[in-house]
Amino acid sequence: MGEFELIRRHFQRPGVALPGNVPLGIGDDCALLQPAPGFQLAVSTDMLVESRHFFPDVAPQALGHKVLAVNLSDLAAMGARPLGFTLALALPAADEAWLTAFAQGLFALADAHACPLVGGDTTRGPLNICITVLGEVRAGQALRRDAARAGDDLYLSGRTGEARLALELLLGTGWAIAHTPPDALPRLRARLERPVPRLALGQALAGLTHAAIDLSDGLAGDLGHILQASGVGAELALAELPLAPDLQALPEAQRLDCLLNGGDDYELLFSAPPDARAAIEAAARTSQTPVHRVGRIRAEPGLRVLNAAGQPVAFSTRGFDHFK
Ligand SMILES: Nc1ncnc2c1ncn2[C@@H]1O[C@H](COP(=O)(O)OP(=O)(O)OP(=O)(O)O)[C@@H](O)[C@H]1O
Ligand SMILES: Cc1ncc(C[n+]2csc(CCOP(=O)(O)O)c2C)c(N)n1
Ligand SMILES: [Mg+2]
């Protein structure tokens, strides 16, 4: 199978019609996309590299899902609706079975969000997968990191920490193995390998919420990006953070580390003024997404983590950083 045969067989889908806002997809020098009038184009790129973002033995179907999911999560964090995506692939070999399974995982998620593959690039090399997503958001309504204001409530979708616990189990870390239920690995692994992008919630929040970010590097570190961009600080109430049952038996320090420095969560963290509480609840309901109010934005810079008694907890932020 040559390069063009590979693309034709696995990524061009002649039977699948393109939506009206994609007048031209795979096959020319560029794809053409048409955002609706009054909408802005939202663009984001995320790359997954073998042994850095995923283990070499990961199921190709899960990988196809995850590489698109982490990109869609960035659109969700801006309140954007997906229009389409491009796929840049470096593959060590043209492995038919691997490509079939990868494409299955990829297109299952793409189809669920009506987000077509519109182009890409394919080369031989160490396994490396890069997606660029394109979305649209009504002009002026995108959820930006610099929009948090003192007095805002801080909200979290879903819950954090399970992906990190899965990673530690797969790495064979002693504390994780000793304090996790013996049957937990398959469900925790799904949290690491099959994140669910919160697109419906993000779109329901556009125009409603102040700031938002999706959690890829860890709750505390990613919250830090909002705080820095907005020039504010925050309080996080530990007692309000939802705790996954599989994290309950962890020693306190490791539980805190999973919850706040976990990484790979792909939940949304966002801020909104207190008078938006009813609207936020409605957005959570219509998007069928669990949302918890977990803290507050403050004028004083810095992040304070508070225990159930409202006392500060000693805690150091260690967001994921590829060069630290
Ligand atoms: N090589 C690069 N050239 C230009 N801009 C970049 C480059 N790498 C990252 N950026 C930009 O820097 C910002 C932060 O990038 P980062 O990859 O940390 O995004 P993120 O959403 O915080 O995390 P994630 O990649 O996990 O979604 C983004 O605006 C991104 O577009
Ligand atoms: C094998 C393996 N080792 C480590 C991790 C953890 N990890 C890697 S990159 C990243 C942050 C998001 O990436 P980026 O900032 O590049 O978008 C995290 C939490 C993993 N998932 N798999
Ligand atoms: Mg992001």
GROMACS .gro file of N, CA, C and O and ligand atoms in nm, residues 44-46 70 74 145 213-214 216-217 222 225 266, ligand 1:
model
   83
   44SER      N    1  -0.734   2.539   1.671
   44SER     CA    2  -0.643   2.487   1.773
   44SER      C    3  -0.572   2.362   1.723
   44SER      O    4  -0.630   2.285   1.646
   45THR      N    5  -0.448   2.340   1.767
   45THR     CA    6  -0.367   2.225   1.727
   45THR      C    7  -0.316   2.151   1.850
   45THR      O    8  -0.271   2.215   1.945
   46ASP      N    9  -0.323   2.021   1.848
   46ASP     CA   10  -0.267   1.939   1.956
   46ASP      C   11  -0.204   1.814   1.896
   46ASP      O   12  -0.265   1.749   1.811
   70VAL      N   13  -0.890   1.537   2.245
   70VAL     CA   14  -0.814   1.644   2.312
   70VAL      C   15  -0.821   1.773   2.232
   70VAL      O   16  -0.813   1.883   2.289
   74ASP      N   17  -1.040   2.156   2.326
   74ASP     CA   18  -0.999   2.297   2.316
   74ASP      C   19  -1.109   2.382   2.252
   74ASP      O   20  -1.131   2.497   2.293
  145ARG      N   21  -0.945   3.297   2.830
  145ARG     CA   22  -0.875   3.281   2.956
  145ARG      C   23  -0.858   3.413   3.031
  145ARG      O   24  -0.834   3.414   3.151
  213ILE      N   25  -1.130   2.728   3.051
  213ILE     CA   26  -1.012   2.656   3.001
  213ILE      C   27  -1.045   2.508   3.009
  213ILE      O   28  -1.129   2.468   3.090
  214ASP      N   29  -0.983   2.428   2.922
  214ASP     CA   30  -0.999   2.284   2.940
  214ASP      C   31  -0.875   2.232   3.013
  214ASP      O   32  -0.765   2.286   3.000
  216SER      N   33  -0.592   2.001   3.069
  216SER     CA   34  -0.503   1.900   3.011
  216SER      C   35  -0.381   1.878   3.098
  216SER      O   36  -0.332   1.766   3.110
  217ASP      N   37  -0.333   1.982   3.163
  217ASP     CA   38  -0.207   1.973   3.239
  217ASP      C   39  -0.227   1.958   3.389
  217ASP      O   40  -0.130   1.946   3.463
  222ASP      N   41  -0.369   2.459   3.520
  222ASP     CA   42  -0.452   2.521   3.416
  222ASP      C   43  -0.533   2.638   3.472
  222ASP      O   44  -0.551   2.739   3.404
  225HIS      N   45  -0.337   2.941   3.449
  225HIS     CA   46  -0.336   3.013   3.320
  225HIS      C   47  -0.449   3.117   3.316
  225HIS      O   48  -0.432   3.226   3.263
  266TYR      N   49  -0.935   1.669   3.074
  266TYR     CA   50  -1.022   1.720   2.967
  266TYR      C   51  -1.161   1.755   3.015
  266TYR      O   52  -1.261   1.735   2.948
  325LIG     N1   53   0.494   2.609   1.859
  325LIG     C1   54   0.401   2.701   1.883
  325LIG     N2   55   0.388   2.810   1.804
  325LIG     C2   56   0.293   2.902   1.828
  325LIG     N3   57   0.207   2.896   1.930
  325LIG     C3   58   0.213   2.790   2.011
  325LIG     C4   59   0.310   2.686   1.992
  325LIG     N4   60   0.293   2.594   2.089
  325LIG     C5   61   0.188   2.637   2.162
  325LIG     N5   62   0.140   2.755   2.118
  325LIG     C6   63   0.029   2.835   2.174
  325LIG     O1   64   0.051   2.856   2.313
  325LIG     C7   65  -0.071   2.851   2.388
  325LIG     C8   66  -0.062   2.745   2.497
  325LIG     O2   67  -0.037   2.621   2.433
  325LIG     P1   68  -0.071   2.481   2.497
  325LIG     O3   69  -0.030   2.375   2.401
  325LIG     O4   70  -0.018   2.474   2.636
  325LIG     O5   71  -0.230   2.485   2.496
  325LIG     P2   72  -0.327   2.439   2.609
  325LIG     O6   73  -0.464   2.447   2.554
  325LIG     O7   74  -0.295   2.518   2.732
  325LIG     O8   75  -0.287   2.290   2.637
  325LIG     P3   76  -0.320   2.162   2.548
  325LIG     O9   77  -0.216   2.162   2.437
  325LIG    O10   78  -0.296   2.051   2.641
  325LIG    O11   79  -0.459   2.175   2.498
  325LIG     C9   80  -0.181   2.823   2.286
  325LIG    O12   81  -0.239   2.946   2.250
  325LIG    C10   82  -0.105   2.764   2.166
  325LIG    O13   83  -0.169   2.790   2.043
   0.00000   0.00000   0.00000
